PDB file of C-alpha atoms and ligand atoms in Angstrom:
ATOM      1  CA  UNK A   1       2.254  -5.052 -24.684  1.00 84.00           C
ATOM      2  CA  UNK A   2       2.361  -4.294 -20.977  1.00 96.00           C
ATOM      3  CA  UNK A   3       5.483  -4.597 -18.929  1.00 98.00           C
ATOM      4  CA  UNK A   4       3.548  -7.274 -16.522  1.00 98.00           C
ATOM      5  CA  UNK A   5       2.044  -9.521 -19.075  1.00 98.00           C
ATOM      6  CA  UNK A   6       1.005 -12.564 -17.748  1.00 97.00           C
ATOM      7  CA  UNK A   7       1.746 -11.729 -14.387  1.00 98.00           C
ATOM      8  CA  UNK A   8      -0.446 -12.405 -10.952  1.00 98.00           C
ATOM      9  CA  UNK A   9      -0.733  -9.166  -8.712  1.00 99.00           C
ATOM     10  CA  UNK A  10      -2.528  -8.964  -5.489  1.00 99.00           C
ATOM     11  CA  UNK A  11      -3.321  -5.408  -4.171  1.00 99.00           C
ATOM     12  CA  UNK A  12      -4.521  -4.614  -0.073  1.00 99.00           C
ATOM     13  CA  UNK A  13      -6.516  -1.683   0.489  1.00 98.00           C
ATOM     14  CA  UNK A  14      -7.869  -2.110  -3.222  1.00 98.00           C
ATOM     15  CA  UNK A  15     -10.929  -0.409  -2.918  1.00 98.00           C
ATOM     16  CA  UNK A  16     -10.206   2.816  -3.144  1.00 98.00           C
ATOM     17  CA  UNK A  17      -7.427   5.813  -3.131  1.00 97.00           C
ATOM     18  CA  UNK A  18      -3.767   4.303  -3.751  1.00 98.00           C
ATOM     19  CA  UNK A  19      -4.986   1.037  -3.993  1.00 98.00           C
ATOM     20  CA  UNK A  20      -7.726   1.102  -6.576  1.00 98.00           C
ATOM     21  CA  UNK A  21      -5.605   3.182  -8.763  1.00 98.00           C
ATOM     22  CA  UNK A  22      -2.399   0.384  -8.383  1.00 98.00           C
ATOM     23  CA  UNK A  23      -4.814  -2.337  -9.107  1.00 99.00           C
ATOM     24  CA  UNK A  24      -5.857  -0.566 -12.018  1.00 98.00           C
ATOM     25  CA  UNK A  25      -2.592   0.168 -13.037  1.00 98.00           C
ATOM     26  CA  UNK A  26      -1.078  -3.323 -12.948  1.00 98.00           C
ATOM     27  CA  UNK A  27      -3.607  -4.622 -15.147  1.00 98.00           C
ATOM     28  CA  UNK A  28      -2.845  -1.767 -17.457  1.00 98.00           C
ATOM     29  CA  UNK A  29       0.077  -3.198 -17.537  1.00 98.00           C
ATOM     30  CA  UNK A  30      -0.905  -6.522 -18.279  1.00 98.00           C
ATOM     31  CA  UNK A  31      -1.072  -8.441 -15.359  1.00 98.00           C
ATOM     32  CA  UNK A  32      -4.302 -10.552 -13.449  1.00 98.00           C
ATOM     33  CA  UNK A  33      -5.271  -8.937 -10.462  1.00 99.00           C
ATOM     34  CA  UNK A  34      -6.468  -9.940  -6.736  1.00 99.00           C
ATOM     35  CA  UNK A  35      -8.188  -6.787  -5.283  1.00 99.00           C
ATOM     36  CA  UNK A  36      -8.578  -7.162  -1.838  1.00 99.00           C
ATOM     37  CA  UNK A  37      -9.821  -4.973   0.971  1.00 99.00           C
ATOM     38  CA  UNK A  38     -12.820  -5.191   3.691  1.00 98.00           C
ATOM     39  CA  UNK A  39     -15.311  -3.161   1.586  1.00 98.00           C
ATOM     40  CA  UNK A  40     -16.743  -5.395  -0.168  1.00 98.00           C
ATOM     41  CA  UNK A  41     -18.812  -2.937  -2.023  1.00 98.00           C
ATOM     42  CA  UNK A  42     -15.404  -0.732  -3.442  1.00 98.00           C
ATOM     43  CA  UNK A  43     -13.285  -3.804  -3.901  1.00 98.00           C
ATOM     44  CA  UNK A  44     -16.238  -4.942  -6.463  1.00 98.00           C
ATOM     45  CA  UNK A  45     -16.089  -1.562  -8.015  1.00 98.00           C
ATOM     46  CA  UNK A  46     -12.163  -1.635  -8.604  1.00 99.00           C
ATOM     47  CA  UNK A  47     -12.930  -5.040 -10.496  1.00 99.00           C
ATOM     48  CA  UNK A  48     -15.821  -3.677 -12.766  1.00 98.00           C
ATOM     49  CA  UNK A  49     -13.481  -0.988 -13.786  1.00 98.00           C
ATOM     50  CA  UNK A  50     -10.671  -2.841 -14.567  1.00 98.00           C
ATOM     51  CA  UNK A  51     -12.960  -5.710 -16.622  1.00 98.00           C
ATOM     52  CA  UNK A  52     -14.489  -2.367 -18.278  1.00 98.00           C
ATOM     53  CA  UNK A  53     -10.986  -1.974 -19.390  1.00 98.00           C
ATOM     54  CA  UNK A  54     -10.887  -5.424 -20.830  1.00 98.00           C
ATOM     55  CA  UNK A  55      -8.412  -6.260 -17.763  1.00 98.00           C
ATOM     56  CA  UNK A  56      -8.832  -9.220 -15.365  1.00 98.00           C
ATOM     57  CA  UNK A  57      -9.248  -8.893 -11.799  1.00 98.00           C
ATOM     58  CA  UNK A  58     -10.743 -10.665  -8.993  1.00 98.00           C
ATOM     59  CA  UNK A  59     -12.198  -9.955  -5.475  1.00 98.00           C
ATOM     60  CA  UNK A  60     -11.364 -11.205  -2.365  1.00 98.00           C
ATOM     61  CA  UNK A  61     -13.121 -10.193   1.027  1.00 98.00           C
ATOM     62  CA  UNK A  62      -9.690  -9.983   3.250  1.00 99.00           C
ATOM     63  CA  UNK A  63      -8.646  -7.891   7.194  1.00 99.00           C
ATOM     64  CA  UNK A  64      -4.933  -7.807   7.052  1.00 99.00           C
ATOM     65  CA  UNK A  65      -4.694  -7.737  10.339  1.00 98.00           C
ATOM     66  CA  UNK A  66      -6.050 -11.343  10.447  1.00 98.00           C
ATOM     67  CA  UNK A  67      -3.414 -13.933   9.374  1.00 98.00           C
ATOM     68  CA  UNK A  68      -6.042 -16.365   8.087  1.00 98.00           C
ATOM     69  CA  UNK A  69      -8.021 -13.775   5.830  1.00 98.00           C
ATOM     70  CA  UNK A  70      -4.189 -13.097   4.615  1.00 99.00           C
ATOM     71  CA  UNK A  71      -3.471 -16.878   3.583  1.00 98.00           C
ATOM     72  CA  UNK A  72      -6.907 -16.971   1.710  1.00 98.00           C
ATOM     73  CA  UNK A  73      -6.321 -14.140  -0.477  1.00 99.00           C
ATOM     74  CA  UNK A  74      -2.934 -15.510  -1.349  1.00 98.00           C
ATOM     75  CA  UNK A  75      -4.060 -18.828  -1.712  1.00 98.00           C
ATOM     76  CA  UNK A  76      -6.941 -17.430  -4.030  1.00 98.00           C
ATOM     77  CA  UNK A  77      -4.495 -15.584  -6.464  1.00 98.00           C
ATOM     78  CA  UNK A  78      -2.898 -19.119  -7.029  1.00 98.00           C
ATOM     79  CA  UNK A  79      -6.309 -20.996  -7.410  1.00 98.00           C
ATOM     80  CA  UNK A  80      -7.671 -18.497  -9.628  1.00 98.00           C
ATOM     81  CA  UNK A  81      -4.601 -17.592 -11.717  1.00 98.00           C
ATOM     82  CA  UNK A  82      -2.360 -20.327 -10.667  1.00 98.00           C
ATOM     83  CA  UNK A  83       0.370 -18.153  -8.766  1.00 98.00           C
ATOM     84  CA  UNK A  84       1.710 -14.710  -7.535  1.00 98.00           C
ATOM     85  CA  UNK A  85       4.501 -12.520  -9.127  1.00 98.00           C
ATOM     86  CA  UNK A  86       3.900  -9.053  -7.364  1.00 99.00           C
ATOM     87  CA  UNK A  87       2.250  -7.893  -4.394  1.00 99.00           C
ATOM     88  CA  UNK A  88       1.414  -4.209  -3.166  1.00 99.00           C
ATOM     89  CA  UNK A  89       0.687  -4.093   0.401  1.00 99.00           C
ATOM     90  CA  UNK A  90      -1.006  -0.763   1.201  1.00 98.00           C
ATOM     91  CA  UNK A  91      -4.065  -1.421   3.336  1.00 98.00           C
ATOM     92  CA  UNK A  92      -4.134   1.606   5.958  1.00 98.00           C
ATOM     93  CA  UNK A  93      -6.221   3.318   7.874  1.00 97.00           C
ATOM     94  CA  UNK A  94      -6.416   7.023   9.576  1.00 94.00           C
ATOM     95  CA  UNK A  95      -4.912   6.978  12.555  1.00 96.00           C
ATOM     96  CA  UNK A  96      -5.972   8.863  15.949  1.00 96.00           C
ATOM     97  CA  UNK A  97      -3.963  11.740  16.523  1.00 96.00           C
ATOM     98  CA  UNK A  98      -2.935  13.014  20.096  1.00 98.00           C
ATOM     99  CA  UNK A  99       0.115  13.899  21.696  1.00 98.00           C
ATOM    100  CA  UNK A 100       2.031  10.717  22.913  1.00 98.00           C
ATOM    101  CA  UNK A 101       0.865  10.053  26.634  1.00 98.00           C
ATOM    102  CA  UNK A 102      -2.477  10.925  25.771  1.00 98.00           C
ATOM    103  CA  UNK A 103      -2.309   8.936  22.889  1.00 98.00           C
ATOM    104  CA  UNK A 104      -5.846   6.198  22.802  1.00 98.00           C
ATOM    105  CA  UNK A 105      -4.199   2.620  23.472  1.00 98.00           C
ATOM    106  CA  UNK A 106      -7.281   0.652  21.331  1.00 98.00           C
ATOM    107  CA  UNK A 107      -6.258   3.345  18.860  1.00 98.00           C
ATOM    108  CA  UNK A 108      -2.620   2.240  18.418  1.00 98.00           C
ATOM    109  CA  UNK A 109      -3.407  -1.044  18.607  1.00 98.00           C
ATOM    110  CA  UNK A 110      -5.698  -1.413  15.857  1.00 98.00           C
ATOM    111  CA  UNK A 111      -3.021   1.065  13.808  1.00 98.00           C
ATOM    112  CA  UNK A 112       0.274  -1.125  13.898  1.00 98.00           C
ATOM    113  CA  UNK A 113      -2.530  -4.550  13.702  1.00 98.00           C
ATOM    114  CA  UNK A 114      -3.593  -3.053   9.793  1.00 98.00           C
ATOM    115  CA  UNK A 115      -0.033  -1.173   8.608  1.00 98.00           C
ATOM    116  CA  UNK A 116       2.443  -3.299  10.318  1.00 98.00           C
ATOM    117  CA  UNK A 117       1.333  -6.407  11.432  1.00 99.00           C
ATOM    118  CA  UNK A 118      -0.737  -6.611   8.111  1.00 99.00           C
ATOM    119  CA  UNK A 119       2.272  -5.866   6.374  1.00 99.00           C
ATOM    120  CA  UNK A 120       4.172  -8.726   7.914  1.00 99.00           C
ATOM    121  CA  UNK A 121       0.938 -10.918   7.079  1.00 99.00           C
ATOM    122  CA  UNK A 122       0.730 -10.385   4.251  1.00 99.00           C
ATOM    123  CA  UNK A 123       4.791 -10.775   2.517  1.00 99.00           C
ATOM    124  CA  UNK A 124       4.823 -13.849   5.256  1.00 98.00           C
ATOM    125  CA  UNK A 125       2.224 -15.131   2.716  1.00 98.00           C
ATOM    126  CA  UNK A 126       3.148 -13.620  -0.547  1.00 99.00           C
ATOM    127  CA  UNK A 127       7.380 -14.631  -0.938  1.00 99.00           C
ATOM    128  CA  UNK A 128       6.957 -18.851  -0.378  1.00 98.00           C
ATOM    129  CA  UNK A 129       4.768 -18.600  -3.384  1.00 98.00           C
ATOM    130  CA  UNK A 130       7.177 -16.098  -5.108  1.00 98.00           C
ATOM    131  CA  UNK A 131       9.344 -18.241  -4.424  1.00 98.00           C
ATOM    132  CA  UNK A 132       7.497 -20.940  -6.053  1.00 97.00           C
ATOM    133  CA  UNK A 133       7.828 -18.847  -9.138  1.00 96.00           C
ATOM    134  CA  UNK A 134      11.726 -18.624  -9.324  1.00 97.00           C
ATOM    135  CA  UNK A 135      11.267 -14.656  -7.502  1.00 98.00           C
ATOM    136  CA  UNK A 136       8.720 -11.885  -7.429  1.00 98.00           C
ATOM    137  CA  UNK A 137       7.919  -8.173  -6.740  1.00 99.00           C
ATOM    138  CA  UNK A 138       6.858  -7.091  -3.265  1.00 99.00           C
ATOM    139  CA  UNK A 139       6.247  -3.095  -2.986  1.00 99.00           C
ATOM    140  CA  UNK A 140       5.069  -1.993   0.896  1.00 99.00           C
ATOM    141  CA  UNK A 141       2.963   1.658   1.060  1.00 98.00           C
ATOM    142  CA  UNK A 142       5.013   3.293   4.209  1.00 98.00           C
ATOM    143  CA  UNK A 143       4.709   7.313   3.849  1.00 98.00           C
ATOM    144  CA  UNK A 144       6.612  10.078   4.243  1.00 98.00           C
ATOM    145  CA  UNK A 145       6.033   9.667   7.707  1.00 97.00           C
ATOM    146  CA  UNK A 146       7.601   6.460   7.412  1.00 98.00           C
ATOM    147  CA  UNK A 147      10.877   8.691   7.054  1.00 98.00           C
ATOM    148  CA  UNK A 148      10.255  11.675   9.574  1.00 98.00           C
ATOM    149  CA  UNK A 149       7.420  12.147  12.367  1.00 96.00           C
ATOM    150  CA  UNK A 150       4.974  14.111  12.536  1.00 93.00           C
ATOM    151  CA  UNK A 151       3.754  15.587  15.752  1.00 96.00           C
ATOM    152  CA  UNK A 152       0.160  13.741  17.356  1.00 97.00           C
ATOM    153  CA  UNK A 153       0.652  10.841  15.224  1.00 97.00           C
ATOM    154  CA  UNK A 154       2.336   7.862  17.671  1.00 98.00           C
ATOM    155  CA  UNK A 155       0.529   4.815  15.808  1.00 98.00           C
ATOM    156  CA  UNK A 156       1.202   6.242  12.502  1.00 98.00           C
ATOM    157  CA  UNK A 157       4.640   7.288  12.263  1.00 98.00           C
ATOM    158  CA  UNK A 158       5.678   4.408  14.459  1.00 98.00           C
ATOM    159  CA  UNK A 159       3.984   1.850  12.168  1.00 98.00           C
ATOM    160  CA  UNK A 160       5.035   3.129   9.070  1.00 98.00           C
ATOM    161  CA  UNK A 161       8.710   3.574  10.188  1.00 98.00           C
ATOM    162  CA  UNK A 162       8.025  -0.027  10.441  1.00 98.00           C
ATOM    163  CA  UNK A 163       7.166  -0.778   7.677  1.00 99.00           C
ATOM    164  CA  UNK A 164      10.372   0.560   6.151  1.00 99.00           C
ATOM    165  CA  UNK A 165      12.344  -1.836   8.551  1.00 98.00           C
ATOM    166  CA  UNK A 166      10.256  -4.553   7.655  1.00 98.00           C
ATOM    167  CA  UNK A 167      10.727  -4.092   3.912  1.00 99.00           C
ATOM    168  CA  UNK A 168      14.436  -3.701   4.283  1.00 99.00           C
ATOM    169  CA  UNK A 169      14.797  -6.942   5.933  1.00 99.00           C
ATOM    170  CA  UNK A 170      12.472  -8.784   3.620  1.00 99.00           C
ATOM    171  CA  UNK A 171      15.148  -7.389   0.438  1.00 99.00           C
ATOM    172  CA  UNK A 172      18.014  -8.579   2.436  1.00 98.00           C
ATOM    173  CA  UNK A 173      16.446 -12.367   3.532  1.00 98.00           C
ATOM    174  CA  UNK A 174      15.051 -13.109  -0.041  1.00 98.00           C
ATOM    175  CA  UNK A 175      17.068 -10.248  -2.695  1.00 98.00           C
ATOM    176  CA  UNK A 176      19.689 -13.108  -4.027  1.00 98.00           C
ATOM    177  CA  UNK A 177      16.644 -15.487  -4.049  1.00 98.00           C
ATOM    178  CA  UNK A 178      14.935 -12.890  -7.266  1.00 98.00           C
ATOM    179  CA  UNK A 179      12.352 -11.390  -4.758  1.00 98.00           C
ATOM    180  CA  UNK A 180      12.800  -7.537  -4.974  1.00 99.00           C
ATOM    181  CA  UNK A 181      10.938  -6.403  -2.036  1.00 99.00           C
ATOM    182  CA  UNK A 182      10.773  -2.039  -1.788  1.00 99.00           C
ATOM    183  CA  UNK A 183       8.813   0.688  -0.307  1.00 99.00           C
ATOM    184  CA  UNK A 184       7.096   4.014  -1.477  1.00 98.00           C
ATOM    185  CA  UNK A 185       6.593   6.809   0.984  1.00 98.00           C
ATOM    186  CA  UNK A 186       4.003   8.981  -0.282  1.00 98.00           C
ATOM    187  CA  UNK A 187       3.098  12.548   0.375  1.00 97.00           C
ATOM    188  CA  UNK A 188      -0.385  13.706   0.709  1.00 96.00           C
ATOM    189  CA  UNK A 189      -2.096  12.469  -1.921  1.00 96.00           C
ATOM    190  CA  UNK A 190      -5.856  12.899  -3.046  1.00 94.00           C
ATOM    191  CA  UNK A 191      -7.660   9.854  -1.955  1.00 91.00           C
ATOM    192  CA  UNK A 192     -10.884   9.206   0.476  1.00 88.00           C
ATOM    193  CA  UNK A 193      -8.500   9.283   3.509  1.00 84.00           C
ATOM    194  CA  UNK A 194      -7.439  12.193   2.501  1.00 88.00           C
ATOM    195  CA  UNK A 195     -10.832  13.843   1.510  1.00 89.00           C
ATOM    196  CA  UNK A 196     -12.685  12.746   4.849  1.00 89.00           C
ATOM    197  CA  UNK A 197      -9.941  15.006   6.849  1.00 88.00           C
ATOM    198  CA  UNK A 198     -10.106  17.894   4.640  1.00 88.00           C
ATOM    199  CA  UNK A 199     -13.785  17.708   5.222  1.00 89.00           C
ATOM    200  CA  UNK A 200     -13.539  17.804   9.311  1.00 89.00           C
ATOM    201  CA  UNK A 201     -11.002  20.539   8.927  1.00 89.00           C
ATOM    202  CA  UNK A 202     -11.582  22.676   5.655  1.00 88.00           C
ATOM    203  CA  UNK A 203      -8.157  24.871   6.532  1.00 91.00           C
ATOM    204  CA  UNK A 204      -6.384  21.805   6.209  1.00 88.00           C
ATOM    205  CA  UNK A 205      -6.473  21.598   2.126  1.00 88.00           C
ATOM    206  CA  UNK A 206      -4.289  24.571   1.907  1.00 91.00           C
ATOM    207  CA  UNK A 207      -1.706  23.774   4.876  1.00 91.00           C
ATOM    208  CA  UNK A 208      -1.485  20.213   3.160  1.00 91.00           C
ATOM    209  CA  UNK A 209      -0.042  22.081  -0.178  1.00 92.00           C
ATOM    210  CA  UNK A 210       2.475  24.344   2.192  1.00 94.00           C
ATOM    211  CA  UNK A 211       4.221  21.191   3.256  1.00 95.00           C
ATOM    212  CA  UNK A 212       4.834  19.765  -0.459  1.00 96.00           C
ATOM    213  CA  UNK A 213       7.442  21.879  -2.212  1.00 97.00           C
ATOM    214  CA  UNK A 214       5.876  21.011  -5.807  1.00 97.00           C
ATOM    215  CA  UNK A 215       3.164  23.746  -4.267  1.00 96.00           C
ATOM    216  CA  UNK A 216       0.115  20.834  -4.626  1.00 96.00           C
ATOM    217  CA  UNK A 217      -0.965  17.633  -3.075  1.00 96.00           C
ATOM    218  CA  UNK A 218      -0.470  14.500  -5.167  1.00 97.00           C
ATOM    219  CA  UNK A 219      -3.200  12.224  -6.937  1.00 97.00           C
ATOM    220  CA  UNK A 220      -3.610   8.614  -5.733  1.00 98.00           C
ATOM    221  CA  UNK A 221      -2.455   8.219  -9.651  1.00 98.00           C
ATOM    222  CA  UNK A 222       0.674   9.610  -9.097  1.00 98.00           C
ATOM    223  CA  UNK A 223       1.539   7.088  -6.084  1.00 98.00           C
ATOM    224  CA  UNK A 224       0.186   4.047  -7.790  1.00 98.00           C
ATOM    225  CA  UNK A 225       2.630   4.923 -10.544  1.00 98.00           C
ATOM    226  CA  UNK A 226       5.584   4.668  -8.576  1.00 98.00           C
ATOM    227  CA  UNK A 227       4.361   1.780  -6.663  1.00 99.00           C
ATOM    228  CA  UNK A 228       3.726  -0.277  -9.929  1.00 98.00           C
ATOM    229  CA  UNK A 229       7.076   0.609 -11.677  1.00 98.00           C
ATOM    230  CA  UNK A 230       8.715  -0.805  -8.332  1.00 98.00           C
ATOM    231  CA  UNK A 231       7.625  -3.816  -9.403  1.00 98.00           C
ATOM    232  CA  UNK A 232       8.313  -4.288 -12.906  1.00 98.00           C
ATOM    233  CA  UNK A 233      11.966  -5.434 -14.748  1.00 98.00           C
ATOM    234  CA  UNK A 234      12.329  -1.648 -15.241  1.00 98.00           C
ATOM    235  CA  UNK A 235      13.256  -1.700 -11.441  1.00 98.00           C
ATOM    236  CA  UNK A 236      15.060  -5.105 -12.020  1.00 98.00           C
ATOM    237  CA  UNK A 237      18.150  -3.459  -9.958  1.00 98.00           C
ATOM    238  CA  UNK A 238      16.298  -1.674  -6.960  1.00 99.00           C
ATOM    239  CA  UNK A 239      16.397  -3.259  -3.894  1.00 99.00           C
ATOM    240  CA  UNK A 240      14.999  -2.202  -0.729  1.00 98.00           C
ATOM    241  CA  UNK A 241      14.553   1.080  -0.914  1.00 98.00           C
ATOM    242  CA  UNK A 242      12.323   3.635   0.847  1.00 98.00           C
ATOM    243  CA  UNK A 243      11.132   6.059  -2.075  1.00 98.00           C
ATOM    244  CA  UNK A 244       9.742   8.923  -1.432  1.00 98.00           C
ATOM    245  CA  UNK A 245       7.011  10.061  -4.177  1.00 98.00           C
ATOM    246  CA  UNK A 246       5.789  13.410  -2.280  1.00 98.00           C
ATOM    247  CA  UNK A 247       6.265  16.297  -4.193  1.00 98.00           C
ATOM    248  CA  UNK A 248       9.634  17.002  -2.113  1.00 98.00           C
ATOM    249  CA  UNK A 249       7.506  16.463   1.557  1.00 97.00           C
ATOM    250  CA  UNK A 250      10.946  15.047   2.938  1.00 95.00           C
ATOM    251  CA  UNK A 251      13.109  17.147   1.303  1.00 95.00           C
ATOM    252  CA  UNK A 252      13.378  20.412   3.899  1.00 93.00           C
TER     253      UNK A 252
HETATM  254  N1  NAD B 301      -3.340   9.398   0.781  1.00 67.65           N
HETATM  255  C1  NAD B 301      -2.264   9.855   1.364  1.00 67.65           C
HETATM  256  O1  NAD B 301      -2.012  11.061   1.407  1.00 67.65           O
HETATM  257  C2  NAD B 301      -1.259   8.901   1.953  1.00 67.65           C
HETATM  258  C3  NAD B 301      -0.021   9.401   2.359  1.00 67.65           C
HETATM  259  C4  NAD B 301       0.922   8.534   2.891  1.00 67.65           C
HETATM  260  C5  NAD B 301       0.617   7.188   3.000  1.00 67.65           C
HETATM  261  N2  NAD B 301      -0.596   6.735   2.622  1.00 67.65           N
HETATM  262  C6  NAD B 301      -0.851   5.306   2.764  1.00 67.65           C
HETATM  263  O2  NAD B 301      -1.338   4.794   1.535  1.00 67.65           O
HETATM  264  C7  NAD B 301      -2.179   3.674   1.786  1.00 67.65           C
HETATM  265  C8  NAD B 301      -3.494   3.869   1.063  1.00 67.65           C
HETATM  266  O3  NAD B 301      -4.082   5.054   1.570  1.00 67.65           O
HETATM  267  P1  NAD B 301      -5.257   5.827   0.830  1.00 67.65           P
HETATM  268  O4  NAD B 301      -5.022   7.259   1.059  1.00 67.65           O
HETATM  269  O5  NAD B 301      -5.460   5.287  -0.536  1.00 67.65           O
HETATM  270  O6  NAD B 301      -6.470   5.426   1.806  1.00 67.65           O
HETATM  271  P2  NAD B 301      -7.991   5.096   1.518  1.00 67.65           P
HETATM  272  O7  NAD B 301      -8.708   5.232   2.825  1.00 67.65           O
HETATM  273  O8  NAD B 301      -8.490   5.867   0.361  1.00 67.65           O
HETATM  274  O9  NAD B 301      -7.896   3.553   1.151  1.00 67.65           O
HETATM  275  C9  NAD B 301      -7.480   2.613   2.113  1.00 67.65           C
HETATM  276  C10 NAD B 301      -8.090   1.262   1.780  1.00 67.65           C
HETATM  277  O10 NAD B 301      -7.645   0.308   2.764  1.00 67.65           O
HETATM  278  C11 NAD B 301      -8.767  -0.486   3.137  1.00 67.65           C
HETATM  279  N3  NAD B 301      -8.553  -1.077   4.450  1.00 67.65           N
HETATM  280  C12 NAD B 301      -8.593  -0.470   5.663  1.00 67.65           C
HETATM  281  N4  NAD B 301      -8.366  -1.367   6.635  1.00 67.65           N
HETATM  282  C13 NAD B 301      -8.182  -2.566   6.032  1.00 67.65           C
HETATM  283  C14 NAD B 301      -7.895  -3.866   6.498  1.00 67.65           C
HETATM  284  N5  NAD B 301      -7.789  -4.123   7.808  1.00 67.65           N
HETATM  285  N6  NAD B 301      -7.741  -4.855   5.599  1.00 67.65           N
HETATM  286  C15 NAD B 301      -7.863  -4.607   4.266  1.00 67.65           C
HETATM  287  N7  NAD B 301      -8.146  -3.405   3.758  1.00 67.65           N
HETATM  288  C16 NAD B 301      -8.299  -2.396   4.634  1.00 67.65           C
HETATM  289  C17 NAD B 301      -9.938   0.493   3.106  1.00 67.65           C
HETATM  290  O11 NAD B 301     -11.185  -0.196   3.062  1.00 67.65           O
HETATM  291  C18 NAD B 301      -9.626   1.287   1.853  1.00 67.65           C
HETATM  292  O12 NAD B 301     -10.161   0.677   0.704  1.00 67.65           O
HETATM  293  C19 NAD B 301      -2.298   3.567   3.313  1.00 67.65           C
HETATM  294  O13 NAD B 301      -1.390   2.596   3.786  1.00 67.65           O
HETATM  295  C20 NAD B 301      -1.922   4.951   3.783  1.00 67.65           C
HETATM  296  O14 NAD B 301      -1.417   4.940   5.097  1.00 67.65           O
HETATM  297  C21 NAD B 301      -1.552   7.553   2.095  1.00 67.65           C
END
């Protein structure tokens, strides 16, 4: 028996990377899934695995950055599996790079509308029906950028120190009320993002494994893991937290 029996999870960014594998994960572990992502196309993929597996999952066409697409998908977990118990908010995007006062404006704009404003969408949505459910699981994808900066990247350090802020003071407002709400700050991990800028810049695979002292890049596997176990009753006592799960990327 899984450790989320019977549970309702909704996954962002669902089609792919991180969030396929989380999705698939959580119905390992028992639970009914919401994948939900704009690609329609992947986000139906991540379903026909997971029924492959005997799991159930359903897909919903949703933009985090748009408040309304945000209500629908919760409001579809409850109508299709009448309510929500965890959530794993990890839609992203990659992010122009540039040094700061060059940095594209439309760029950072559409960067803190997906990772942070989608973020604040989307638990804005999720904890009144937690709370419907006497408390829940919330687990936000920051990044290890979310904990240091790294050079050229305004929109995405910025947002995803954000996103550590924001999941702080979601644990504090709703912790006593049984809504655990933490986030995971990955390291480079193999996913589609990932791929897509090793392919523009082949010398970049081996500088990626020079910044992560395990001497390798993660697997999307590896991050869904952690994410997942964040929101089980294994984690029953960990509250807002920022955890790194990067192959010591933050350590130095
Ligand atoms: N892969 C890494 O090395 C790494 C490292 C640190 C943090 N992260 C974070 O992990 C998360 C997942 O990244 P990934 O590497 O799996 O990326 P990915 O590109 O493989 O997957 C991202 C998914 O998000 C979806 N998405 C993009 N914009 C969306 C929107 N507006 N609404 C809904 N869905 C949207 C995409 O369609 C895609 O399915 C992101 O938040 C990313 O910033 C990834």
């Amino acid at each position: 028996m899984g450790t989320l029996e019977g549970k309702v999870a909704v996954v962002t960014g669902a089609a792919m990377g991180i969030g396929r594998s989380s999705a698939e994960i959580f119905s390992r572990e028992g639970a009914s899934v919401v994948v939900a992502d704009i690609d329609e196309a992947g986000g139906r993929g991540t379903v026909d695995l997971i029924e492959a597996s005997g799991g159930q999952a359903t897909f919903i066409r949703t933009d985090v950055s748009v408040p309304s697409d945000v209500a629908a998908m919760v409001a579809h977990a409850v109508d299709t599996y009448g309510g929500l118990d965890c959530a794993h908010n990890n839609a992203g995007i990659a992010a122009p790079l540039a040094p700061l006062a060059e940095y594209p404006d439309d760029g950072w704009d559409r960067t803190i509308a997906v990772m942070l404003s989608g973020v604040y969408y989307c638990m804005k949505a999720e904890i009144p029906r937690m709370l419907e459910r006497g408390g829940g699981a919330i687990v936000n994808t920051a990044s290890g950028v979310g904990l240091v900066a790294y050079p050229h990247q305004a929109a995405y350090t910025a947002s995803k120190h954000g996103v550590i802020g924001l999941t702080k003071v979601a644990a504090l407002d709703y912790g006593a009320q049984g809504i655990r709400v933490n986030a995971i700050c990955p390291g480079t991990a193999r996913t589609p993002m990932v791929d897509e800028a090793v392919q523009r810049d082949p010398t970049l695979d081996a500088y990626l494994k020079t910044l992560h002292p395990i001497g390798r890049i993660g697997e999307a596997s590896e991050v869904a893991e952690a994410a997942v176990w964040l929101c089980t009753p294994a984690a029953s006592f960990v509250l807002g937290v920022a955890l790194p799960v990067d192959g010591g990327y933050v350590v130095p």
